[in-house]
PDB file of N, CA and C in Angstrom:
ATOM      1  N   UNK D   1      10.452  -5.770  22.448  1.00 92.00           N
ATOM      2  CA  UNK D   1      10.049  -7.103  22.068  1.00 92.00           C
ATOM      3  C   UNK D   1       8.574  -7.287  22.382  1.00 92.00           C
ATOM      4  N   UNK D   2       7.912  -8.051  21.530  1.00 97.00           N
ATOM      5  CA  UNK D   2       6.521  -8.410  21.767  1.00 97.00           C
ATOM      6  C   UNK D   2       6.420  -9.921  21.897  1.00 97.00           C
ATOM      7  N   UNK D   3       5.499 -10.361  22.767  1.00 98.00           N
ATOM      8  CA  UNK D   3       5.248 -11.787  22.969  1.00 98.00           C
ATOM      9  C   UNK D   3       3.757 -12.018  22.815  1.00 98.00           C
ATOM     10  N   UNK D   4       3.409 -12.964  21.953  1.00 98.00           N
ATOM     11  CA  UNK D   4       2.015 -13.363  21.788  1.00 98.00           C
ATOM     12  C   UNK D   4       1.938 -14.846  22.116  1.00 98.00           C
ATOM     13  N   UNK D   5       1.068 -15.192  23.062  1.00 98.00           N
ATOM     14  CA  UNK D   5       0.904 -16.588  23.456  1.00 98.00           C
ATOM     15  C   UNK D   5      -0.423 -17.095  22.918  1.00 98.00           C
ATOM     16  N   UNK D   6      -0.373 -18.257  22.273  1.00 98.00           N
ATOM     17  CA  UNK D   6      -1.585 -18.899  21.771  1.00 98.00           C
ATOM     18  C   UNK D   6      -1.514 -20.379  22.123  1.00 98.00           C
ATOM     19  N   UNK D   7      -2.589 -21.086  21.828  1.00 97.00           N
ATOM     20  CA  UNK D   7      -2.637 -22.513  22.142  1.00 97.00           C
ATOM     21  C   UNK D   7      -3.079 -23.291  20.919  1.00 97.00           C
ATOM     22  N   UNK D   8      -2.456 -24.446  20.732  1.00 96.00           N
ATOM     23  CA  UNK D   8      -2.845 -25.319  19.628  1.00 96.00           C
ATOM     24  C   UNK D   8      -2.450 -26.745  19.979  1.00 96.00           C
ATOM     25  N   UNK D   9      -3.377 -27.655  19.854  1.00 91.00           N
ATOM     26  CA  UNK D   9      -3.087 -29.063  20.074  1.00 91.00           C
ATOM     27  C   UNK D   9      -2.533 -29.378  21.445  1.00 91.00           C
ATOM     28  N   UNK D  10      -2.956 -28.652  22.458  1.00 92.00           N
ATOM     29  CA  UNK D  10      -2.480 -28.883  23.811  1.00 92.00           C
ATOM     30  C   UNK D  10      -1.149 -28.226  24.124  1.00 92.00           C
ATOM     31  N   UNK D  11      -0.542 -27.584  23.147  1.00 97.00           N
ATOM     32  CA  UNK D  11       0.735 -26.893  23.353  1.00 97.00           C
ATOM     33  C   UNK D  11       0.498 -25.388  23.398  1.00 97.00           C
ATOM     34  N   UNK D  12       1.337 -24.710  24.132  1.00 98.00           N
ATOM     35  CA  UNK D  12       1.336 -23.245  24.120  1.00 98.00           C
ATOM     36  C   UNK D  12       2.420 -22.789  23.151  1.00 98.00           C
ATOM     37  N   UNK D  13       2.087 -21.796  22.359  1.00 98.00           N
ATOM     38  CA  UNK D  13       3.032 -21.220  21.405  1.00 98.00           C
ATOM     39  C   UNK D  13       3.360 -19.805  21.862  1.00 98.00           C
ATOM     40  N   UNK D  14       4.634 -19.548  22.094  1.00 98.00           N
ATOM     41  CA  UNK D  14       5.115 -18.207  22.429  1.00 98.00           C
ATOM     42  C   UNK D  14       5.760 -17.629  21.185  1.00 98.00           C
ATOM     43  N   UNK D  15       5.102 -16.690  20.543  1.00 98.00           N
ATOM     44  CA  UNK D  15       5.659 -16.039  19.355  1.00 98.00           C
ATOM     45  C   UNK D  15       6.393 -14.779  19.801  1.00 98.00           C
ATOM     46  N   UNK D  16       7.687 -14.733  19.516  1.00 98.00           N
ATOM     47  CA  UNK D  16       8.518 -13.599  19.904  1.00 98.00           C
ATOM     48  C   UNK D  16       8.814 -12.737  18.684  1.00 98.00           C
ATOM     49  N   UNK D  17       8.753 -11.426  18.853  1.00 97.00           N
ATOM     50  CA  UNK D  17       9.120 -10.535  17.750  1.00 97.00           C
ATOM     51  C   UNK D  17       9.973  -9.398  18.294  1.00 97.00           C
ATOM     52  N   UNK D  18      10.813  -8.859  17.430  1.00 97.00           N
ATOM     53  CA  UNK D  18      11.706  -7.779  17.836  1.00 97.00           C
ATOM     54  C   UNK D  18      13.063  -8.307  18.234  1.00 97.00           C
ATOM     55  N   UNK D  19      13.530  -7.875  19.412  1.00 97.00           N
ATOM     56  CA  UNK D  19      14.867  -8.241  19.896  1.00 97.00           C
ATOM     57  C   UNK D  19      14.758  -8.961  21.238  1.00 97.00           C
ATOM     58  N   UNK D  20      15.486 -10.057  21.367  1.00 97.00           N
ATOM     59  CA  UNK D  20      15.564 -10.779  22.636  1.00 97.00           C
ATOM     60  C   UNK D  20      16.993 -10.618  23.142  1.00 97.00           C
ATOM     61  N   UNK D  21      17.155  -9.708  24.105  1.00 97.00           N
ATOM     62  CA  UNK D  21      18.488  -9.394  24.615  1.00 97.00           C
ATOM     63  C   UNK D  21      18.408  -9.152  26.117  1.00 97.00           C
ATOM     64  N   UNK D  22      19.483  -8.662  26.703  1.00 96.00           N
ATOM     65  CA  UNK D  22      19.538  -8.460  28.150  1.00 96.00           C
ATOM     66  C   UNK D  22      18.446  -7.514  28.647  1.00 96.00           C
ATOM     67  N   UNK D  23      18.019  -6.592  27.817  1.00 96.00           N
ATOM     68  CA  UNK D  23      16.993  -5.628  28.207  1.00 96.00           C
ATOM     69  C   UNK D  23      15.605  -6.257  28.213  1.00 96.00           C
ATOM     70  N   UNK D  24      15.329  -7.149  27.271  1.00 96.00           N
ATOM     71  CA  UNK D  24      13.975  -7.686  27.098  1.00 96.00           C
ATOM     72  C   UNK D  24      13.794  -9.109  27.612  1.00 96.00           C
ATOM     73  N   UNK D  25      14.879  -9.788  27.957  1.00 97.00           N
ATOM     74  CA  UNK D  25      14.783 -11.205  28.305  1.00 97.00           C
ATOM     75  C   UNK D  25      13.931 -11.448  29.554  1.00 97.00           C
ATOM     76  N   UNK D  26      13.888 -10.495  30.470  1.00 97.00           N
ATOM     77  CA  UNK D  26      13.091 -10.664  31.687  1.00 97.00           C
ATOM     78  C   UNK D  26      11.622 -10.894  31.393  1.00 97.00           C
ATOM     79  N   UNK D  27      11.105 -10.182  30.419  1.00 97.00           N
ATOM     80  CA  UNK D  27       9.698 -10.337  30.024  1.00 97.00           C
ATOM     81  C   UNK D  27       9.447 -11.737  29.472  1.00 97.00           C
ATOM     82  N   UNK D  28      10.356 -12.227  28.640  1.00 98.00           N
ATOM     83  CA  UNK D  28      10.214 -13.569  28.072  1.00 98.00           C
ATOM     84  C   UNK D  28      10.318 -14.628  29.163  1.00 98.00           C
ATOM     85  N   UNK D  29      11.264 -14.454  30.086  1.00 98.00           N
ATOM     86  CA  UNK D  29      11.412 -15.406  31.195  1.00 98.00           C
ATOM     87  C   UNK D  29      10.151 -15.455  32.038  1.00 98.00           C
ATOM     88  N   UNK D  30       9.606 -14.290  32.338  1.00 97.00           N
ATOM     89  CA  UNK D  30       8.378 -14.237  33.139  1.00 97.00           C
ATOM     90  C   UNK D  30       7.236 -14.984  32.450  1.00 97.00           C
ATOM     91  N   UNK D  31       7.072 -14.749  31.164  1.00 97.00           N
ATOM     92  CA  UNK D  31       5.989 -15.390  30.417  1.00 97.00           C
ATOM     93  C   UNK D  31       6.166 -16.907  30.391  1.00 97.00           C
ATOM     94  N   UNK D  32       7.389 -17.371  30.108  1.00 98.00           N
ATOM     95  CA  UNK D  32       7.638 -18.811  30.053  1.00 98.00           C
ATOM     96  C   UNK D  32       7.480 -19.442  31.430  1.00 98.00           C
ATOM     97  N   UNK D  33       8.004 -18.807  32.465  1.00 97.00           N
ATOM     98  CA  UNK D  33       7.858 -19.339  33.820  1.00 97.00           C
ATOM     99  C   UNK D  33       6.400 -19.426  34.233  1.00 97.00           C
ATOM    100  N   UNK D  34       5.600 -18.442  33.845  1.00 97.00           N
ATOM    101  CA  UNK D  34       4.169 -18.472  34.140  1.00 97.00           C
ATOM    102  C   UNK D  34       3.512 -19.682  33.486  1.00 97.00           C
ATOM    103  N   UNK D  35       3.869 -19.958  32.235  1.00 97.00           N
ATOM    104  CA  UNK D  35       3.313 -21.126  31.543  1.00 97.00           C
ATOM    105  C   UNK D  35       3.726 -22.419  32.239  1.00 97.00           C
ATOM    106  N   UNK D  36       4.990 -22.526  32.589  1.00 96.00           N
ATOM    107  CA  UNK D  36       5.493 -23.747  33.230  1.00 96.00           C
ATOM    108  C   UNK D  36       4.842 -23.946  34.593  1.00 96.00           C
ATOM    109  N   UNK D  37       4.766 -22.890  35.386  1.00 96.00           N
ATOM    110  CA  UNK D  37       4.181 -22.986  36.721  1.00 96.00           C
ATOM    111  C   UNK D  37       2.689 -23.286  36.681  1.00 96.00           C
ATOM    112  N   UNK D  38       2.032 -22.956  35.579  1.00 96.00           N
ATOM    113  CA  UNK D  38       0.605 -23.260  35.451  1.00 96.00           C
ATOM    114  C   UNK D  38       0.372 -24.714  35.039  1.00 96.00           C
ATOM    115  N   UNK D  39       1.471 -25.461  34.822  1.00 96.00           N
ATOM    116  CA  UNK D  39       1.348 -26.873  34.482  1.00 96.00           C
ATOM    117  C   UNK D  39       1.506 -27.189  33.011  1.00 96.00           C
ATOM    118  N   UNK D  40       1.810 -26.200  32.203  1.00 96.00           N
ATOM    119  CA  UNK D  40       1.996 -26.440  30.768  1.00 96.00           C
ATOM    120  C   UNK D  40       3.250 -27.272  30.552  1.00 96.00           C
ATOM    121  N   UNK D  41       3.118 -28.373  29.805  1.00 96.00           N
ATOM    122  CA  UNK D  41       4.270 -29.258  29.617  1.00 96.00           C
ATOM    123  C   UNK D  41       4.892 -29.161  28.225  1.00 96.00           C
ATOM    124  N   UNK D  42       4.158 -28.629  27.258  1.00 98.00           N
ATOM    125  CA  UNK D  42       4.686 -28.484  25.901  1.00 98.00           C
ATOM    126  C   UNK D  42       4.627 -27.009  25.515  1.00 98.00           C
ATOM    127  N   UNK D  43       5.802 -26.444  25.218  1.00 98.00           N
ATOM    128  CA  UNK D  43       5.872 -25.044  24.804  1.00 98.00           C
ATOM    129  C   UNK D  43       6.679 -24.969  23.511  1.00 98.00           C
ATOM    130  N   UNK D  44       6.123 -24.273  22.539  1.00 98.00           N
ATOM    131  CA  UNK D  44       6.815 -23.999  21.284  1.00 98.00           C
ATOM    132  C   UNK D  44       7.173 -22.516  21.285  1.00 98.00           C
ATOM    133  N   UNK D  45       8.443 -22.217  21.097  1.00 98.00           N
ATOM    134  CA  UNK D  45       8.837 -20.816  20.930  1.00 98.00           C
ATOM    135  C   UNK D  45       8.994 -20.567  19.439  1.00 98.00           C
ATOM    136  N   UNK D  46       8.204 -19.621  18.941  1.00 99.00           N
ATOM    137  CA  UNK D  46       8.205 -19.272  17.520  1.00 99.00           C
ATOM    138  C   UNK D  46       9.061 -18.018  17.322  1.00 99.00           C
ATOM    139  N   UNK D  47      10.168 -18.189  16.611  1.00 98.00           N
ATOM    140  CA  UNK D  47      11.120 -17.109  16.387  1.00 98.00           C
ATOM    141  C   UNK D  47      10.954 -16.449  15.021  1.00 98.00           C
ATOM    142  N   UNK D  48       9.882 -16.740  14.307  1.00 97.00           N
ATOM    143  CA  UNK D  48       9.747 -16.282  12.922  1.00 97.00           C
ATOM    144  C   UNK D  48       9.949 -14.778  12.762  1.00 97.00           C
ATOM    145  N   UNK D  49       9.429 -13.984  13.682  1.00 97.00           N
ATOM    146  CA  UNK D  49       9.540 -12.529  13.545  1.00 97.00           C
ATOM    147  C   UNK D  49      10.549 -11.921  14.520  1.00 97.00           C
ATOM    148  N   UNK D  50      11.393 -12.768  15.122  1.00 98.00           N
ATOM    149  CA  UNK D  50      12.457 -12.252  15.976  1.00 98.00           C
ATOM    150  C   UNK D  50      13.609 -11.794  15.089  1.00 98.00           C
ATOM    151  N   UNK D  51      14.091 -10.591  15.325  1.00 96.00           N
ATOM    152  CA  UNK D  51      15.142 -10.007  14.486  1.00 96.00           C
ATOM    153  C   UNK D  51      16.540 -10.220  15.048  1.00 96.00           C
ATOM    154  N   UNK D  52      16.635 -10.391  16.373  1.00 96.00           N
ATOM    155  CA  UNK D  52      17.951 -10.453  17.014  1.00 96.00           C
ATOM    156  C   UNK D  52      17.847 -11.244  18.304  1.00 96.00           C
ATOM    157  N   UNK D  53      18.876 -12.028  18.608  1.00 97.00           N
ATOM    158  CA  UNK D  53      18.957 -12.721  19.890  1.00 97.00           C
ATOM    159  C   UNK D  53      20.384 -12.614  20.410  1.00 97.00           C
ATOM    160  N   UNK D  54      20.519 -12.296  21.689  1.00 96.00           N
ATOM    161  CA  UNK D  54      21.836 -12.181  22.319  1.00 96.00           C
ATOM    162  C   UNK D  54      22.110 -13.431  23.149  1.00 96.00           C
ATOM    163  N   UNK D  55      23.260 -13.449  23.807  1.00 95.00           N
ATOM    164  CA  UNK D  55      23.581 -14.582  24.676  1.00 95.00           C
ATOM    165  C   UNK D  55      22.574 -14.691  25.820  1.00 95.00           C
ATOM    166  N   UNK D  56      22.014 -13.575  26.259  1.00 97.00           N
ATOM    167  CA  UNK D  56      20.979 -13.612  27.296  1.00 97.00           C
ATOM    168  C   UNK D  56      19.745 -14.347  26.782  1.00 97.00           C
ATOM    169  N   UNK D  57      19.418 -14.153  25.520  1.00 97.00           N
ATOM    170  CA  UNK D  57      18.298 -14.866  24.913  1.00 97.00           C
ATOM    171  C   UNK D  57      18.567 -16.351  24.809  1.00 97.00           C
ATOM    172  N   UNK D  58      19.798 -16.715  24.466  1.00 97.00           N
ATOM    173  CA  UNK D  58      20.161 -18.134  24.402  1.00 97.00           C
ATOM    174  C   UNK D  58      20.065 -18.780  25.780  1.00 97.00           C
ATOM    175  N   UNK D  59      20.513 -18.073  26.812  1.00 97.00           N
ATOM    176  CA  UNK D  59      20.403 -18.601  28.181  1.00 97.00           C
ATOM    177  C   UNK D  59      18.945 -18.808  28.559  1.00 97.00           C
ATOM    178  N   UNK D  60      18.077 -17.881  28.160  1.00 98.00           N
ATOM    179  CA  UNK D  60      16.642 -18.012  28.423  1.00 98.00           C
ATOM    180  C   UNK D  60      16.092 -19.293  27.807  1.00 98.00           C
ATOM    181  N   UNK D  61      16.458 -19.573  26.570  1.00 98.00           N
ATOM    182  CA  UNK D  61      15.974 -20.772  25.880  1.00 98.00           C
ATOM    183  C   UNK D  61      16.474 -22.026  26.587  1.00 98.00           C
ATOM    184  N   UNK D  62      17.745 -22.068  26.907  1.00 97.00           N
ATOM    185  CA  UNK D  62      18.320 -23.243  27.553  1.00 97.00           C
ATOM    186  C   UNK D  62      17.732 -23.460  28.944  1.00 97.00           C
ATOM    187  N   UNK D  63      17.579 -22.400  29.717  1.00 97.00           N
ATOM    188  CA  UNK D  63      16.997 -22.513  31.056  1.00 97.00           C
ATOM    189  C   UNK D  63      15.551 -22.990  30.978  1.00 97.00           C
ATOM    190  N   UNK D  64      14.801 -22.477  30.010  1.00 97.00           N
ATOM    191  CA  UNK D  64      13.416 -22.913  29.835  1.00 97.00           C
ATOM    192  C   UNK D  64      13.322 -24.380  29.476  1.00 97.00           C
ATOM    193  N   UNK D  65      14.211 -24.830  28.607  1.00 97.00           N
ATOM    194  CA  UNK D  65      14.230 -26.244  28.222  1.00 97.00           C
ATOM    195  C   UNK D  65      14.517 -27.123  29.431  1.00 97.00           C
ATOM    196  N   UNK D  66      15.462 -26.710  30.257  1.00 97.00           N
ATOM    197  CA  UNK D  66      15.807 -27.495  31.451  1.00 97.00           C
ATOM    198  C   UNK D  66      14.649 -27.543  32.440  1.00 97.00           C
ATOM    199  N   UNK D  67      13.960 -26.416  32.629  1.00 97.00           N
ATOM    200  CA  UNK D  67      12.816 -26.389  33.544  1.00 97.00           C
ATOM    201  C   UNK D  67      11.712 -27.318  33.059  1.00 97.00           C
ATOM    202  N   UNK D  68      11.441 -27.280  31.764  1.00 97.00           N
ATOM    203  CA  UNK D  68      10.397 -28.148  31.220  1.00 97.00           C
ATOM    204  C   UNK D  68      10.807 -29.613  31.301  1.00 97.00           C
ATOM    205  N   UNK D  69      12.051 -29.934  31.005  1.00 96.00           N
ATOM    206  CA  UNK D  69      12.524 -31.315  31.089  1.00 96.00           C
ATOM    207  C   UNK D  69      12.426 -31.840  32.513  1.00 96.00           C
ATOM    208  N   UNK D  70      12.693 -30.991  33.495  1.00 97.00           N
ATOM    209  CA  UNK D  70      12.601 -31.398  34.896  1.00 97.00           C
ATOM    210  C   UNK D  70      11.174 -31.769  35.279  1.00 97.00           C
ATOM    211  N   UNK D  71      10.212 -31.269  34.513  1.00 96.00           N
ATOM    212  CA  UNK D  71       8.793 -31.570  34.760  1.00 96.00           C
ATOM    213  C   UNK D  71       8.233 -32.507  33.693  1.00 96.00           C
ATOM    214  N   UNK D  72       9.127 -33.237  33.035  1.00 96.00           N
ATOM    215  CA  UNK D  72       8.748 -34.163  31.957  1.00 96.00           C
ATOM    216  C   UNK D  72       8.053 -33.460  30.801  1.00 96.00           C
ATOM    217  N   UNK D  73       8.423 -32.233  30.551  1.00 97.00           N
ATOM    218  CA  UNK D  73       7.866 -31.473  29.444  1.00 97.00           C
ATOM    219  C   UNK D  73       8.884 -31.308  28.330  1.00 97.00           C
ATOM    220  N   UNK D  74       8.489 -30.530  27.319  1.00 97.00           N
ATOM    221  CA  UNK D  74       9.357 -30.307  26.161  1.00 97.00           C
ATOM    222  C   UNK D  74       9.284 -28.857  25.724  1.00 97.00           C
ATOM    223  N   UNK D  75      10.436 -28.342  25.313  1.00 98.00           N
ATOM    224  CA  UNK D  75      10.512 -27.041  24.662  1.00 98.00           C
ATOM    225  C   UNK D  75      10.906 -27.291  23.220  1.00 98.00           C
ATOM    226  N   UNK D  76      10.092 -26.814  22.305  1.00 98.00           N
ATOM    227  CA  UNK D  76      10.336 -26.977  20.873  1.00 98.00           C
ATOM    228  C   UNK D  76      10.565 -25.597  20.265  1.00 98.00           C
ATOM    229  N   UNK D  77      11.463 -25.527  19.304  1.00 98.00           N
ATOM    230  CA  UNK D  77      11.777 -24.261  18.647  1.00 98.00           C
ATOM    231  C   UNK D  77      11.270 -24.281  17.218  1.00 98.00           C
ATOM    232  N   UNK D  78      10.769 -23.138  16.758  1.00 98.00           N
ATOM    233  CA  UNK D  78      10.233 -23.062  15.393  1.00 98.00           C
ATOM    234  C   UNK D  78      10.516 -21.691  14.795  1.00 98.00           C
ATOM    235  N   UNK D  79      10.517 -21.644  13.463  1.00 98.00           N
ATOM    236  CA  UNK D  79      10.592 -20.384  12.741  1.00 98.00           C
ATOM    237  C   UNK D  79      11.937 -19.691  12.769  1.00 98.00           C
ATOM    238  N   UNK D  80      12.998 -20.439  13.005  1.00 97.00           N
ATOM    239  CA  UNK D  80      14.325 -19.818  13.033  1.00 97.00           C
ATOM    240  C   UNK D  80      14.749 -19.423  11.626  1.00 97.00           C
ATOM    241  N   UNK D  81      15.237 -18.206  11.481  1.00 96.00           N
ATOM    242  CA  UNK D  81      15.692 -17.746  10.174  1.00 96.00           C
ATOM    243  C   UNK D  81      16.713 -16.636  10.316  1.00 96.00           C
ATOM    244  N   UNK D  82      17.425 -16.375   9.243  1.00 94.00           N
ATOM    245  CA  UNK D  82      18.369 -15.264   9.191  1.00 94.00           C
ATOM    246  C   UNK D  82      19.438 -15.326  10.257  1.00 94.00           C
ATOM    247  N   UNK D  83      19.702 -14.172  10.856  1.00 94.00           N
ATOM    248  CA  UNK D  83      20.742 -14.048  11.872  1.00 94.00           C
ATOM    249  C   UNK D  83      20.425 -14.901  13.095  1.00 94.00           C
ATOM    250  N   UNK D  84      19.153 -14.975  13.467  1.00 96.00           N
ATOM    251  CA  UNK D  84      18.762 -15.765  14.638  1.00 96.00           C
ATOM    252  C   UNK D  84      19.108 -17.238  14.416  1.00 96.00           C
ATOM    253  N   UNK D  85      18.835 -17.745  13.234  1.00 96.00           N
ATOM    254  CA  UNK D  85      19.175 -19.136  12.914  1.00 96.00           C
ATOM    255  C   UNK D  85      20.683 -19.352  12.995  1.00 96.00           C
ATOM    256  N   UNK D  86      21.448 -18.412  12.458  1.00 96.00           N
ATOM    257  CA  UNK D  86      22.910 -18.524  12.497  1.00 96.00           C
ATOM    258  C   UNK D  86      23.426 -18.593  13.927  1.00 96.00           C
ATOM    259  N   UNK D  87      22.866 -17.767  14.811  1.00 96.00           N
ATOM    260  CA  UNK D  87      23.288 -17.765  16.210  1.00 96.00           C
ATOM    261  C   UNK D  87      23.004 -19.125  16.846  1.00 96.00           C
ATOM    262  N   UNK D  88      21.816 -19.673  16.602  1.00 96.00           N
ATOM    263  CA  UNK D  88      21.470 -20.983  17.164  1.00 96.00           C
ATOM    264  C   UNK D  88      22.372 -22.083  16.608  1.00 96.00           C
ATOM    265  N   UNK D  89      22.694 -22.013  15.334  1.00 95.00           N
ATOM    266  CA  UNK D  89      23.588 -23.012  14.732  1.00 95.00           C
ATOM    267  C   UNK D  89      24.987 -22.919  15.333  1.00 95.00           C
ATOM    268  N   UNK D  90      25.526 -21.706  15.427  1.00 94.00           N
ATOM    269  CA  UNK D  90      26.871 -21.513  15.970  1.00 94.00           C
ATOM    270  C   UNK D  90      26.959 -21.924  17.433  1.00 94.00           C
ATOM    271  N   UNK D  91      25.879 -21.717  18.174  1.00 93.00           N
ATOM    272  CA  UNK D  91      25.859 -22.073  19.596  1.00 93.00           C
ATOM    273  C   UNK D  91      25.619 -23.567  19.815  1.00 93.00           C
ATOM    274  N   UNK D  92      25.317 -24.306  18.745  1.00 92.00           N
ATOM    275  CA  UNK D  92      25.106 -25.745  18.862  1.00 92.00           C
ATOM    276  C   UNK D  92      23.727 -26.145  19.353  1.00 92.00           C
ATOM    277  N   UNK D  93      22.775 -25.230  19.321  1.00 92.00           N
ATOM    278  CA  UNK D  93      21.442 -25.522  19.836  1.00 92.00           C
ATOM    279  C   UNK D  93      20.682 -26.518  18.967  1.00 92.00           C
ATOM    280  N   UNK D  94      21.055 -26.637  17.707  1.00 92.00           N
ATOM    281  CA  UNK D  94      20.380 -27.602  16.837  1.00 92.00           C
ATOM    282  C   UNK D  94      20.636 -29.028  17.309  1.00 92.00           C
ATOM    283  N   UNK D  95      21.731 -29.231  18.030  1.00 92.00           N
ATOM    284  CA  UNK D  95      22.039 -30.551  18.574  1.00 92.00           C
ATOM    285  C   UNK D  95      21.388 -30.772  19.933  1.00 92.00           C
ATOM    286  N   UNK D  96      20.931 -29.708  20.576  1.00 92.00           N
ATOM    287  CA  UNK D  96      20.391 -29.797  21.928  1.00 92.00           C
ATOM    288  C   UNK D  96      18.872 -29.852  21.988  1.00 92.00           C
ATOM    289  N   UNK D  97      18.214 -29.148  21.080  1.00 95.00           N
ATOM    290  CA  UNK D  97      16.760 -28.999  21.143  1.00 95.00           C
ATOM    291  C   UNK D  97      16.128 -29.283  19.791  1.00 95.00           C
ATOM    292  N   UNK D  98      14.882 -29.769  19.801  1.00 96.00           N
ATOM    293  CA  UNK D  98      14.192 -29.992  18.528  1.00 96.00           C
ATOM    294  C   UNK D  98      13.839 -28.669  17.853  1.00 96.00           C
ATOM    295  N   UNK D  99      14.186 -28.563  16.572  1.00 96.00           N
ATOM    296  CA  UNK D  99      13.959 -27.343  15.799  1.00 96.00           C
ATOM    297  C   UNK D  99      13.105 -27.683  14.582  1.00 96.00           C
ATOM    298  N   UNK D 100      12.076 -26.871  14.339  1.00 98.00           N
ATOM    299  CA  UNK D 100      11.141 -27.100  13.239  1.00 98.00           C
ATOM    300  C   UNK D 100      10.962 -25.816  12.437  1.00 98.00           C
ATOM    301  N   UNK D 101      10.503 -25.966  11.209  1.00 97.00           N
ATOM    302  CA  UNK D 101      10.276 -24.797  10.358  1.00 97.00           C
ATOM    303  C   UNK D 101       9.112 -23.950  10.859  1.00 97.00           C
ATOM    304  N   UNK D 102       8.056 -24.603  11.343  1.00 98.00           N
ATOM    305  CA  UNK D 102       6.857 -23.889  11.777  1.00 98.00           C
ATOM    306  C   UNK D 102       6.352 -24.457  13.101  1.00 98.00           C
ATOM    307  N   UNK D 103       5.567 -23.681  13.842  1.00 98.00           N
ATOM    308  CA  UNK D 103       4.948 -24.219  15.056  1.00 98.00           C
ATOM    309  C   UNK D 103       4.058 -25.429  14.760  1.00 98.00           C
ATOM    310  N   UNK D 104       3.356 -25.416  13.634  1.00 97.00           N
ATOM    311  CA  UNK D 104       2.502 -26.556  13.282  1.00 97.00           C
ATOM    312  C   UNK D 104       3.320 -27.834  13.131  1.00 97.00           C
ATOM    313  N   UNK D 105       4.493 -27.738  12.505  1.00 97.00           N
ATOM    314  CA  UNK D 105       5.359 -28.912  12.377  1.00 97.00           C
ATOM    315  C   UNK D 105       5.845 -29.376  13.744  1.00 97.00           C
ATOM    316  N   UNK D 106       6.161 -28.439  14.615  1.00 97.00           N
ATOM    317  CA  UNK D 106       6.611 -28.788  15.964  1.00 97.00           C
ATOM    318  C   UNK D 106       5.521 -29.555  16.705  1.00 97.00           C
ATOM    319  N   UNK D 107       4.308 -29.045  16.658  1.00 96.00           N
ATOM    320  CA  UNK D 107       3.191 -29.694  17.347  1.00 96.00           C
ATOM    321  C   UNK D 107       2.880 -31.039  16.711  1.00 96.00           C
ATOM    322  N   UNK D 108       2.977 -31.120  15.397  1.00 95.00           N
ATOM    323  CA  UNK D 108       2.731 -32.375  14.692  1.00 95.00           C
ATOM    324  C   UNK D 108       3.736 -33.457  15.020  1.00 95.00           C
ATOM    325  N   UNK D 109       4.900 -33.076  15.547  1.00 94.00           N
ATOM    326  CA  UNK D 109       5.935 -34.061  15.882  1.00 94.00           C
ATOM    327  C   UNK D 109       5.654 -34.781  17.193  1.00 94.00           C
ATOM    328  N   UNK D 110       4.706 -34.283  17.955  1.00 87.00           N
ATOM    329  CA  UNK D 110       4.430 -34.862  19.279  1.00 87.00           C
ATOM    330  C   UNK D 110       3.651 -36.157  19.191  1.00 87.00           C
TER     331      UNK D 110
END
């Protein structure tokens, strides 16, 4: 898995590519925790180029959202498609977290 972090409109965007599973989730958790601990309150996770997500990846997303909410922040999701979108829909995440087509739309919603 690859993670690219960028900034736009005061939000950090974490673009994930490849596979987010039990083997790679530690890297994503570390990156998100680093952003949160540095005081970042708005994080957009961009899944556009993510090919696969496991239950470990779903736990990472939910835990990150809870950490940000505890600090009055927000976790926004963007770029969900294909199998990854299906997993999020089946898990009910569309009812739990804000989901947008693109990171720009997510940031524009703030």
